[in-house]
Coordinates of C-alpha atoms and ligand atoms in Angstrom, one line a residue:
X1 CA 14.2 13.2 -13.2
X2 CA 13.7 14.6 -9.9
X3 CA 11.0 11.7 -8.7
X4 CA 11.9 8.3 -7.9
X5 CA 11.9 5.2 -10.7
X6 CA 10.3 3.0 -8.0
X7 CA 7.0 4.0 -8.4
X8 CA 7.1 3.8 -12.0
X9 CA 4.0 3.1 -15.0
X10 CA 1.0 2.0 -11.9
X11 CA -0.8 5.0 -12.4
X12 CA -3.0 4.7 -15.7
X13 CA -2.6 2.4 -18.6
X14 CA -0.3 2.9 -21.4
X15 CA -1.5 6.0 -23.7
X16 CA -1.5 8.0 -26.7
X17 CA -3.4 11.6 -25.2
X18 CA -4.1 13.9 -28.9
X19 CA -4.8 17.7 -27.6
X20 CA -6.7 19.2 -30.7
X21 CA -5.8 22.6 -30.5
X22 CA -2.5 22.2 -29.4
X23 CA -0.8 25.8 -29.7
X24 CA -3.8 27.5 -27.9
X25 CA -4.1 29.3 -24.6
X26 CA -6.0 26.2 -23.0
X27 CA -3.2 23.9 -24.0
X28 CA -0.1 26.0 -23.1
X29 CA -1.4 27.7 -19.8
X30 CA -3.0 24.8 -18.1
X31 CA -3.3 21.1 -20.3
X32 CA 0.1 20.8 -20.8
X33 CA 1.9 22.1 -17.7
X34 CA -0.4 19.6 -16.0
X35 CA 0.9 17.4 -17.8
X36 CA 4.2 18.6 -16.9
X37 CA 3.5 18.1 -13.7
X38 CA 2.3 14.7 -13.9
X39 CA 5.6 13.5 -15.6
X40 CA 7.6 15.3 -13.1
X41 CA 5.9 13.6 -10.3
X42 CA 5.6 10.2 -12.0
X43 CA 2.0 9.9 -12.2
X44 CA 1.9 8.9 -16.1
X45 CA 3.1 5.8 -17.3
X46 CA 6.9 5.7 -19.1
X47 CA 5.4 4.8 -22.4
X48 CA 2.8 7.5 -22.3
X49 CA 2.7 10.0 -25.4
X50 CA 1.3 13.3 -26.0
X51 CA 0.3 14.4 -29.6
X52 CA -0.2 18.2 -30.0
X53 CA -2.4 19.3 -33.2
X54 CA -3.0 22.4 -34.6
X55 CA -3.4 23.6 -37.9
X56 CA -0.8 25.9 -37.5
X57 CA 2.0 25.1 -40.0
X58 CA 5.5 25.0 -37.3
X59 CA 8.1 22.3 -36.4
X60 CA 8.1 20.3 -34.0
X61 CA 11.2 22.4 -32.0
X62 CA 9.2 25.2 -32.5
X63 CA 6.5 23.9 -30.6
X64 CA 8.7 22.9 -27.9
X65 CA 10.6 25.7 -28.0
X66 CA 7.6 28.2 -27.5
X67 CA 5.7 25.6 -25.3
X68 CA 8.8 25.4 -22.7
X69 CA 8.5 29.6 -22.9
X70 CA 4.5 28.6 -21.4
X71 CA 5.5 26.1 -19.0
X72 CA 8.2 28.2 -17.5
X73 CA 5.6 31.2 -17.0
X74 CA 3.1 29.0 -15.7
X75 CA 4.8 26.1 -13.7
X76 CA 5.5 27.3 -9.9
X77 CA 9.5 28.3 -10.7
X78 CA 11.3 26.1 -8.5
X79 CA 9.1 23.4 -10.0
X80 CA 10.6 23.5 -13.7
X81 CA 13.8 22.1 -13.9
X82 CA 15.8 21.3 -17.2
X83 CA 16.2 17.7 -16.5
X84 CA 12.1 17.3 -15.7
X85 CA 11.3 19.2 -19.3
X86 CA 14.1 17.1 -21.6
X87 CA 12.3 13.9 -20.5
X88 CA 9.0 15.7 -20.7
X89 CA 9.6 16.6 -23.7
X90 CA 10.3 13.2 -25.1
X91 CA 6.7 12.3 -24.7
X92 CA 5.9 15.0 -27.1
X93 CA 4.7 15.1 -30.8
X94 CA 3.3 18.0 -32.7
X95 CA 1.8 17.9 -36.0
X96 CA 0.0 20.3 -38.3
X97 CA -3.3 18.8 -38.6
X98 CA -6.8 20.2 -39.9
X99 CA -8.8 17.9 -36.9
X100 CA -12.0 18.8 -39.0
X101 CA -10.2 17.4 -42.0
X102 CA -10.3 13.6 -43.0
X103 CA -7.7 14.0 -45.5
X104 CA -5.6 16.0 -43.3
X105 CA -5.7 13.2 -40.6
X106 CA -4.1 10.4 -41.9
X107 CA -0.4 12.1 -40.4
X108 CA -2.0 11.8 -37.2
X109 CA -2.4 8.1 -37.8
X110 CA 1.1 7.3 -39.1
X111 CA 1.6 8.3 -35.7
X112 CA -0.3 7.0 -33.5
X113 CA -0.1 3.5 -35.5
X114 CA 3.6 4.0 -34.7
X115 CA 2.8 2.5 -31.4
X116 CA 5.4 0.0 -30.8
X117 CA 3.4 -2.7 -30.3
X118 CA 1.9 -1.4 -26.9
X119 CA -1.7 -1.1 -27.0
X120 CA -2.6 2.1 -25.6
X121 CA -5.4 4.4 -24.5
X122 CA -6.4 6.5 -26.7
X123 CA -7.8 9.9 -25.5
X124 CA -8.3 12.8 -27.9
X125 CA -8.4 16.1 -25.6
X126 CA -10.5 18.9 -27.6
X127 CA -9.1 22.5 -26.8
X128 CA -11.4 24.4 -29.6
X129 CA -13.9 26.5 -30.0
X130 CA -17.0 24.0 -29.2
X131 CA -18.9 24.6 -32.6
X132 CA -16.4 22.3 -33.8
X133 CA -16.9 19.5 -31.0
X134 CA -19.0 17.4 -33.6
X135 CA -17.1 17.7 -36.6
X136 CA -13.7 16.8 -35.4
X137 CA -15.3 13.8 -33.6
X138 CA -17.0 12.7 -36.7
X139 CA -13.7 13.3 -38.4
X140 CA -11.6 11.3 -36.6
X141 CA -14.5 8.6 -36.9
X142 CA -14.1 8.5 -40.4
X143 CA -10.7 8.6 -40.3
X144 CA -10.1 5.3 -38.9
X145 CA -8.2 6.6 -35.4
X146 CA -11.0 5.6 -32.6
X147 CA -12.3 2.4 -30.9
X148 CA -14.6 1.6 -28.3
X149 CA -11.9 2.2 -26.0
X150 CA -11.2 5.8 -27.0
X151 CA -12.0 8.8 -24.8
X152 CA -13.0 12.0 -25.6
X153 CA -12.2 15.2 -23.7
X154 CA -15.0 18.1 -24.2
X155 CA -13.8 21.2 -22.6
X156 CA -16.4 23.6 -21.1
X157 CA -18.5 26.0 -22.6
X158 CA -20.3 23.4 -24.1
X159 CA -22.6 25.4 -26.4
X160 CA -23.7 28.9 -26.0
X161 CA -27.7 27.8 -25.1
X162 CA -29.0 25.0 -24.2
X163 CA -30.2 23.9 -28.4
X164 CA -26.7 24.5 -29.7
X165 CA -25.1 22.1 -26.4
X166 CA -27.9 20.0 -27.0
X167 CA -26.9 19.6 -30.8
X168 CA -23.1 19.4 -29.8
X169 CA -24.0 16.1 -27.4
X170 CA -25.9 14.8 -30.1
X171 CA -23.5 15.2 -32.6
X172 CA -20.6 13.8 -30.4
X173 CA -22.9 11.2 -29.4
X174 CA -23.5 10.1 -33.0
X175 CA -19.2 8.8 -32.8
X176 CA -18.8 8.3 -29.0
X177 CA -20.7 6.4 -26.2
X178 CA -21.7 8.6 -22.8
X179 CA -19.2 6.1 -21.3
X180 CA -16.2 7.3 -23.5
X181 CA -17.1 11.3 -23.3
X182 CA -15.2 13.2 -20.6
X183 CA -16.8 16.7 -20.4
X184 CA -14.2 18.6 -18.0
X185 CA -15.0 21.4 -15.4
X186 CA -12.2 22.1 -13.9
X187 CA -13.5 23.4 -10.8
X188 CA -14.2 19.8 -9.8
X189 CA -10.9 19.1 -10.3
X190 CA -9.9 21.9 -7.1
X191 CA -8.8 19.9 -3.9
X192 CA -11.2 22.2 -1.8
X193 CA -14.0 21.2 -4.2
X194 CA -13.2 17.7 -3.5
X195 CA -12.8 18.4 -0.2
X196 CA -16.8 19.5 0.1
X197 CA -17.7 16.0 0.0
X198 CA -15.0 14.5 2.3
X199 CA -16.2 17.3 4.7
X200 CA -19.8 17.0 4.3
X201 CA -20.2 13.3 3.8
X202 CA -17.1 11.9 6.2
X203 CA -18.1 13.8 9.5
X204 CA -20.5 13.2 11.5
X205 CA -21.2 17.1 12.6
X206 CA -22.6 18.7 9.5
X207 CA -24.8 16.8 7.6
X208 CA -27.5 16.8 10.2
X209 CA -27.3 20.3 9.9
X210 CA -27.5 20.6 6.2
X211 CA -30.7 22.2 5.4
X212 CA -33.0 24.7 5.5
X213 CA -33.8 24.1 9.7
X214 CA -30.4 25.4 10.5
X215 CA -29.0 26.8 7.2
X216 CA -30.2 30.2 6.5
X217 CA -28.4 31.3 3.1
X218 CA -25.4 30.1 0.9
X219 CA -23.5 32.7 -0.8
X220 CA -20.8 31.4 -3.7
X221 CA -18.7 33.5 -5.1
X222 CA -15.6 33.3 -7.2
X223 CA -14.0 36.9 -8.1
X224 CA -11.3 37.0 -10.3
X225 CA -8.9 40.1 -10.2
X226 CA -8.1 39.3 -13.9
X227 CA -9.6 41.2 -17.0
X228 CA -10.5 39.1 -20.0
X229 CA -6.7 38.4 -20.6
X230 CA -6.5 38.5 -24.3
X231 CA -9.3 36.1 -24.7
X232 CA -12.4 39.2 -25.5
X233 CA -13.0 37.4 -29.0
X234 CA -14.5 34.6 -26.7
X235 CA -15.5 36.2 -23.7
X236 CA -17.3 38.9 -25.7
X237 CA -19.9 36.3 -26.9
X238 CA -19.9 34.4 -23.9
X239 CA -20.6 36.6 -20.8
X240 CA -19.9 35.8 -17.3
X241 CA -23.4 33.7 -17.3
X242 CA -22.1 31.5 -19.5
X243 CA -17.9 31.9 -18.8
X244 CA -18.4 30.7 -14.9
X245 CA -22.3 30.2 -13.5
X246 CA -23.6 27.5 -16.7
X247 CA -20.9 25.7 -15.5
X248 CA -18.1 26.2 -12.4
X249 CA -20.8 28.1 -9.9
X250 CA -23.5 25.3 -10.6
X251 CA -21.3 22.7 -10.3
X252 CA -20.2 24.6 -6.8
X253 CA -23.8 24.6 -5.7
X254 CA -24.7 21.2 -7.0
X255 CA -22.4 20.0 -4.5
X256 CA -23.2 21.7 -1.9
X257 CA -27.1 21.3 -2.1
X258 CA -26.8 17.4 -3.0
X259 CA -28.4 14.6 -1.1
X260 CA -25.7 12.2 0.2
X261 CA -25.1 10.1 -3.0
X262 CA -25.0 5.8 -1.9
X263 CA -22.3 5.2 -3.5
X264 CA -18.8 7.6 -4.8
X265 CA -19.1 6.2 -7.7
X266 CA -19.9 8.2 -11.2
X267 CA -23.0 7.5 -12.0
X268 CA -24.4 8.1 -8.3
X269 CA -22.9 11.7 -7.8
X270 CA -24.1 12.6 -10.8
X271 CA -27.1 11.8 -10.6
X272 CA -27.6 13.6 -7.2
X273 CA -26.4 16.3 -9.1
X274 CA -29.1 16.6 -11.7
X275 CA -31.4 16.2 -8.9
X276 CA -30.2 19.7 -7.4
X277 CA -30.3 21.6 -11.0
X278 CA -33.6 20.0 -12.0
X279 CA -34.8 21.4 -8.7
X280 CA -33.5 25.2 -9.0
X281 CA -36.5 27.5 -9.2
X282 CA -36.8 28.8 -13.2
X283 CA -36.7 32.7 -13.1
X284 CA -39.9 34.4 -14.2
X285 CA -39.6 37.5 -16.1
X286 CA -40.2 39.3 -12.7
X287 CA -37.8 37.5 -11.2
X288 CA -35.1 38.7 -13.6
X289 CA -35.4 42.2 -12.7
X290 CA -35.2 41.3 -8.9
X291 CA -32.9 38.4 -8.6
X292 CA -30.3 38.7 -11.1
X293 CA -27.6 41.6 -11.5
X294 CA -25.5 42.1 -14.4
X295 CA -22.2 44.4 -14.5
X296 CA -19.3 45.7 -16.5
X297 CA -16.2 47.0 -15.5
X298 CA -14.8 50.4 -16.5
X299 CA -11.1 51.9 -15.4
X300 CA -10.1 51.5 -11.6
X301 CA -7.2 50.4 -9.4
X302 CA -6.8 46.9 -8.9
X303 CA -3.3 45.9 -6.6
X304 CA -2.6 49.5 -6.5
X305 CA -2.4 48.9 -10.4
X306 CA -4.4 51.4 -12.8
X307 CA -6.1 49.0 -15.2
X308 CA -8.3 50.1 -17.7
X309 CA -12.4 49.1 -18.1
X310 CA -13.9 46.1 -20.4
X311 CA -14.4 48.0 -23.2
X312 CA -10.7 48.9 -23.5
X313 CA -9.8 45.6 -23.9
X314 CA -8.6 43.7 -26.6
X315 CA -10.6 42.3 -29.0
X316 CA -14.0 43.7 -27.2
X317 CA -16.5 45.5 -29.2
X318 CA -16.5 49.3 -28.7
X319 CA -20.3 49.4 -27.2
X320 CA -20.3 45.9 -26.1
X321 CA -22.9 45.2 -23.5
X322 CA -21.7 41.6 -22.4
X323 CA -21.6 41.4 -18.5
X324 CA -18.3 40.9 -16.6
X325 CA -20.0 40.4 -13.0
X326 CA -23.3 38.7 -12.7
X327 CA -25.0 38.1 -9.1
X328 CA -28.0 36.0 -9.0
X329 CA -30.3 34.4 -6.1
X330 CA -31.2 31.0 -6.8
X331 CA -33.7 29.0 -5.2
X332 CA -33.7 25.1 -4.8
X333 CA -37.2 24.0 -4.6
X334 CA -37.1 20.4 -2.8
X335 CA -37.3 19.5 0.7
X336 CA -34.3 20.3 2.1
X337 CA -33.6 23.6 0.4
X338 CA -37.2 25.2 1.1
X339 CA -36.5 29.3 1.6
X340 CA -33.1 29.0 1.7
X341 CA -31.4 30.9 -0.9
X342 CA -27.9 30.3 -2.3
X343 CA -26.4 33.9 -3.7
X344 CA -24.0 33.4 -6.2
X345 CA -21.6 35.8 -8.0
X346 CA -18.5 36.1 -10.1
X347 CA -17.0 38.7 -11.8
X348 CA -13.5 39.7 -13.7
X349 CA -11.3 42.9 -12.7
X350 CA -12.5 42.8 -9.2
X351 CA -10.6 43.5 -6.3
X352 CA -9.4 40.3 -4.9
X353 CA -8.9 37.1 -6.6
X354 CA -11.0 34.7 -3.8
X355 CA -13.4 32.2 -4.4
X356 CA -15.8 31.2 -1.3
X357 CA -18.8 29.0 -0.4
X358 CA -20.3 30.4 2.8
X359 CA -22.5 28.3 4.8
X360 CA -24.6 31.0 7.2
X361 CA -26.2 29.1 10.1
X362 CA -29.7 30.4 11.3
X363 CA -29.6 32.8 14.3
X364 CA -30.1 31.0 17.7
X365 CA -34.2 30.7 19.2
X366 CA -32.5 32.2 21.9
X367 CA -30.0 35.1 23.3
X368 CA -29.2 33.6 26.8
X369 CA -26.6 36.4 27.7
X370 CA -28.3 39.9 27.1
X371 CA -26.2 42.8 25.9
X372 CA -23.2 43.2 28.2
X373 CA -22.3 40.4 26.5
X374 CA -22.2 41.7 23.0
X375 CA -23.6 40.9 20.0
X376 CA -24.4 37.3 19.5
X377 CA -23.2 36.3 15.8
X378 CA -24.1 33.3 13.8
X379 CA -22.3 30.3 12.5
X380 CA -21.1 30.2 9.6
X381 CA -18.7 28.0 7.6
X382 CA -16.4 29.5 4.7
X383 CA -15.0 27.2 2.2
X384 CA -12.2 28.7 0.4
X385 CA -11.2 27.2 -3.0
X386 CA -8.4 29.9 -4.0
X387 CA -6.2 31.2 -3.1
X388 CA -5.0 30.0 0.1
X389 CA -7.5 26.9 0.7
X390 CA -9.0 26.3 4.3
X391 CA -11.9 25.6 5.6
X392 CA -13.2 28.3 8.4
X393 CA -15.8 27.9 11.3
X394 CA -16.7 30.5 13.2
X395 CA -18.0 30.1 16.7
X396 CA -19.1 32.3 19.8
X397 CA -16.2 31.8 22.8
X398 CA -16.1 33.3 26.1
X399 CA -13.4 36.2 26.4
X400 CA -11.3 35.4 29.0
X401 CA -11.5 38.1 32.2
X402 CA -13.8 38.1 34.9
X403 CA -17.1 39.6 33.1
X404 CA -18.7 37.3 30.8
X405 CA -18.1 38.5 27.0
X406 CA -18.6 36.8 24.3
X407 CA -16.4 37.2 21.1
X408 CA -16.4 35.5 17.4
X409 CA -13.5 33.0 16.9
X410 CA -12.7 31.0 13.9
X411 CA -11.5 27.6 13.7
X412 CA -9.6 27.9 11.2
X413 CA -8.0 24.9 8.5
X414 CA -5.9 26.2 6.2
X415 CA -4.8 23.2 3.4
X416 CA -1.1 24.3 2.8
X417 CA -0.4 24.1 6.8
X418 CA -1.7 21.2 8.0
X419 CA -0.7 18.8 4.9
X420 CA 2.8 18.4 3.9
X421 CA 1.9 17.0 0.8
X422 CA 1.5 19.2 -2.4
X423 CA -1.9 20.3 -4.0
X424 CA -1.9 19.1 -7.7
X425 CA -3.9 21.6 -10.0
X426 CA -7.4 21.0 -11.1
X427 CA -6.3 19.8 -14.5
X428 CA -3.8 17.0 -13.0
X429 CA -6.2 15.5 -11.1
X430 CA -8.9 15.4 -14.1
X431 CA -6.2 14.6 -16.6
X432 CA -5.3 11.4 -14.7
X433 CA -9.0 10.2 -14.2
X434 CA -9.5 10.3 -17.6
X435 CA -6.7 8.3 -18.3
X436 CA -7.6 6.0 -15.5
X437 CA -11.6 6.1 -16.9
X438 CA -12.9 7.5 -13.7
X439 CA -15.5 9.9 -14.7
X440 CA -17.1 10.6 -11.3
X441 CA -15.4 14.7 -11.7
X442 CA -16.7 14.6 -15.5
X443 CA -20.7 16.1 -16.5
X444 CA -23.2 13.3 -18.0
X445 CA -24.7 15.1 -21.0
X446 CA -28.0 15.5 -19.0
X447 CA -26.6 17.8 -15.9
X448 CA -24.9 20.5 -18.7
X449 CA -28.2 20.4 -20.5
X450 CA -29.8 20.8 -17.0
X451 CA -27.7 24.1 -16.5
X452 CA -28.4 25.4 -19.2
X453 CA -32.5 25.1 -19.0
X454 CA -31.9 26.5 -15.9
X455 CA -29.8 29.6 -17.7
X456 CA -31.3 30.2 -20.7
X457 CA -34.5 32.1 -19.3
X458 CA -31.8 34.2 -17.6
X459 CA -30.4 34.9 -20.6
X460 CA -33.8 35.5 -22.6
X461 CA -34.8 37.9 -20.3
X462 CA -31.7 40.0 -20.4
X463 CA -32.0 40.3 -24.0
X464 CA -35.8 40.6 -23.5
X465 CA -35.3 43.6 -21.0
X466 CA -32.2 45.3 -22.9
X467 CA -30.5 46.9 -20.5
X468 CA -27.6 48.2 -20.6
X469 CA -24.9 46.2 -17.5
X470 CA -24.9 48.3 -14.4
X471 CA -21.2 49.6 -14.3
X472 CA -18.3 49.0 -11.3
X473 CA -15.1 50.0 -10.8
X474 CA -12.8 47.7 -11.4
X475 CA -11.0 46.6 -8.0
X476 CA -14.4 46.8 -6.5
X477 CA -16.6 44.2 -5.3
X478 CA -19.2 44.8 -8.3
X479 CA -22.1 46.9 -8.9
X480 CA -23.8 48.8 -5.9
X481 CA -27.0 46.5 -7.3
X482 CA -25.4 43.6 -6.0
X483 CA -25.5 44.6 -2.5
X484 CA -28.9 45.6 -2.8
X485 CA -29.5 42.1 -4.0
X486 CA -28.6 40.6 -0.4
X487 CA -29.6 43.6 1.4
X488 CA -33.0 43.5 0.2
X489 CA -33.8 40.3 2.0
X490 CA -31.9 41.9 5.6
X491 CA -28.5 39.7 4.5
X492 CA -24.8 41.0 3.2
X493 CA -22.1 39.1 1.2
X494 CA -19.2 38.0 3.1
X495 CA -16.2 39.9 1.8
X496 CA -13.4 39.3 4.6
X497 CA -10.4 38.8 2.4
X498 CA -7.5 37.6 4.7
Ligands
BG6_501 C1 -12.4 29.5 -17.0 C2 -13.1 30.7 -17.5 O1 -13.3 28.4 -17.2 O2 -12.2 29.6 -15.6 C3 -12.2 31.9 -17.3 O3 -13.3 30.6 -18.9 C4 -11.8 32.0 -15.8 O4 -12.8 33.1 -17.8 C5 -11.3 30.7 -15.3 O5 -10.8 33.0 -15.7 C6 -11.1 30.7 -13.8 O6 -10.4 29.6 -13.4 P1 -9.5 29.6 -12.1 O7 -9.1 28.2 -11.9 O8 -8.4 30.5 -12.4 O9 -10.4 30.1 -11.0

């Protein structure tokens, strides 16, 4: 192994982690090369074991034989080395199992009682379609293989409106205590993300600043340059409402619009979090036609690359109206928010992959140098989450020479530079809190419900209004109703991709 014995086993408890679904995209593209990278870094503990379920009907070699195919693809290369995945490997299991299925359980048991005589954590990781969330918990119930001190791993969407995520909680509440649920968004898990709080709550400079006296807008927005990547039978029925706002860009604003939590301790963060969403103006049925946009992609040039549109993708309906790109202005009604809005927007096939929370500061009282001096610009902080992630200020500086003119500068931190030490994916990160039982990164039951009361008027009025999306190109930055979104209210979105 390429890390050192020394540090061995002080990371997390001894455990059995059970990834229900365990030949799926989920599992192969991001759980389990995280958990590569754990191993390889000697974060997990020696006697740590991972059992893969599916109900596919495949040996175990096979498994690993097709799983070290994933991990090679998506493991940075000079990261995956023979030696690292033989040991890896060792940790692994696979077993056809029906999760749904009592009957079908009891090899999963022979297993996990199989333990050695170590008592061990027992996490169950569910990487399924969520309609099934309550019936593989109660399933697992019944079949004898959870205690009190089992965890449960929900992975996001949870539901498709807020009744059917409501009845999922319920239903995984009926097996598992709050305390024991881990619902994941893996945004939280981003170093940048993280980083929000460390810069807004360990410095002294910004948080005075942090509201609607100096802050005039907040824009979020995470644009993927990726289509719907073989996953339309999902996405088609989801929607980029659903995919990326319900969940990652709330999430994004909830941090940013927070009150400083007393404590960095679960149940305190989240709470100020559920504060922010309960706060967030409900959209009227007017409202819907002027503050939301929705889009869809059709053939265009992304990277230089023709690609085709949405509806030539796989698995996608041929007059499918889901939207790819949704832009919305959202509203926080509370006391430090008042008539600031936050613009948020995500779409797939666009033309850069970049995600971004902008901070624009409020333009001066005052122009103290006149014209000669050029034009006076305003603050404004970028947070970049991918790819690339730095935190950017720009400030007005002299330009040196004997006339006085005035020129933007940023101060720019870029992550990768200043650190020496590596940036551990989202999913490591939120992988070894659950294992630890830190569920600060995790959603209480209450804030995903929050989201989506917040979401589903959204939602009802789309269908209400049935229009068709408004189209874009892919490789563009959306649909041309997007910038009239911003432009309406004098402001533009922040596209400087460098
Ligand atoms: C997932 C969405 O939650 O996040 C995907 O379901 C999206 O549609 C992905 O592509 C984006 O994650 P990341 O980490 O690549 O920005």
């Amino acid at each position: 192994m390429s890390h050192s014995a020394s540090s061995a086993s002080h990371h997390s408890e001894p455990f059995d982690m059970v990834v229900v679904g365990g030949t799926g995209d989920l599992a192969h593209r991001k759980l389990l090369p995280a958990l590569y990278y754990l191993h390889r870094h000697d974060d997990l503990p020696e006697t740590g074991r991972i059992v893969a379920v599916a109900r596919e009907e495949t040996t175990r070699e096979q498994f690993l034989q097709d799983l070290e195919k994933s991990c090679r693809q998506h493991v940075s290369p000079g990261d995956f080395t023979a030696e690292d995945w033989s040991s890896f490997a060792e940790r692994l299991h696979y077993l056809a199992v029906d999760a749904a299925n009592i009957e079908s359980l009891g090899g999963l048991r022979t297993v996990l009682d199989d333990d050695g005589g170590t008592s061990r954590t027992r996490v169950f990781y569910l990487a399924t379609p969520p309609n099934l969330y309550g019936t593989i918990s109660r399933a697992i119930a019944e079949a004898g293989l959870i205690d009190d001190t089992s965890r449960i791993v929900l992975e996001k969407p949870i539901g498709h409106d807020l009744a059917s995520a409501s009845a999922i909680n319920t239903a995984v509440g009926e097996v598992f205590a709050e305390t024991q649920i881990y619902r994941i968004d893996h945004y939280l898990g981003k170093e940048t993300v993280q980083n929000l709080i460390s810069l807004r709550f360990a410095n002294a400079l910004f948080e005075p600043m942090w509201n609607s006296s100096h802050i005039d807008h907040v824009q979020i927005t995470v644009a993927e340059t990726l289509g719907v990547e073989g996953r339309g039978g999902y996405y088609d029925h989801a929607g980029a409402l659903r995919d990326m706002v319900q969940n990652h860009i709330l999430q994004l604003l909830c941090l940013t619009a927070m009150e400083p939590p007393s404590r960095l301790e679960q149940d305190f963060i989240r709470q100020e979090k559920i504060k922010v969403l309960r706060a967030l103006r409900p959209m009227s049925r007017d409202d819907i036609a002027h503050k939301t946009v929705r889009g869809q992609y059709r053939p265009g040039i992304i990277d230089g690359k023709s690609v085709g549109g949405y509806l030539e993708e796989e698995d996608i309906r041929p007059s499918s109206r889901t939207e790819t790109f949704v832009a919305l202005k959202a509203e926080v009604d509370n006391w430090r928010w008042a008539g600031v809005p936050f613009y948020l927007r995500t779409g797939k096939a666009m033309g850069h992959r970049v995600s971004e929370i902008v901070i624009q500061f409020k333009t001066l009282p005052h122009n103290l140098f006149g014209s000669p001096a050029g034009a006076l610009h305003d603050n404004r902080l970028v947070i970049r989450l991918q790819p690339d992630e730095s935190i950017k200020l720009a400030l007005m500086v002299k330009k040196p020479g004997v006339r006085l003119r005035l020129k933007r500068v940023h101060l720019n931190l870029n992550l990768a530079d200043t650190f020496d030490e590596r940036t551990p994916r989202a999913y490591e990160r939120l992988l070894l809190d659950v294992l630890r039982g830190n569920a600060t990164l995790f959603m209480h039951r209450d804030e995903v419900e929050a989201a989506w009361r917040w979401i589903e008027p959204i939602l009802d009025g789309w269908k209400e209004r049935g229009e068709a999306p408004r189209i874009y190109s892919a490789g563009s930055w959306g649909p041309a109703e997007a910038i009239t979104l911003v432009l309406r209210d004098e402001r533009n979105w922040y596209e400087q991709v460098v």
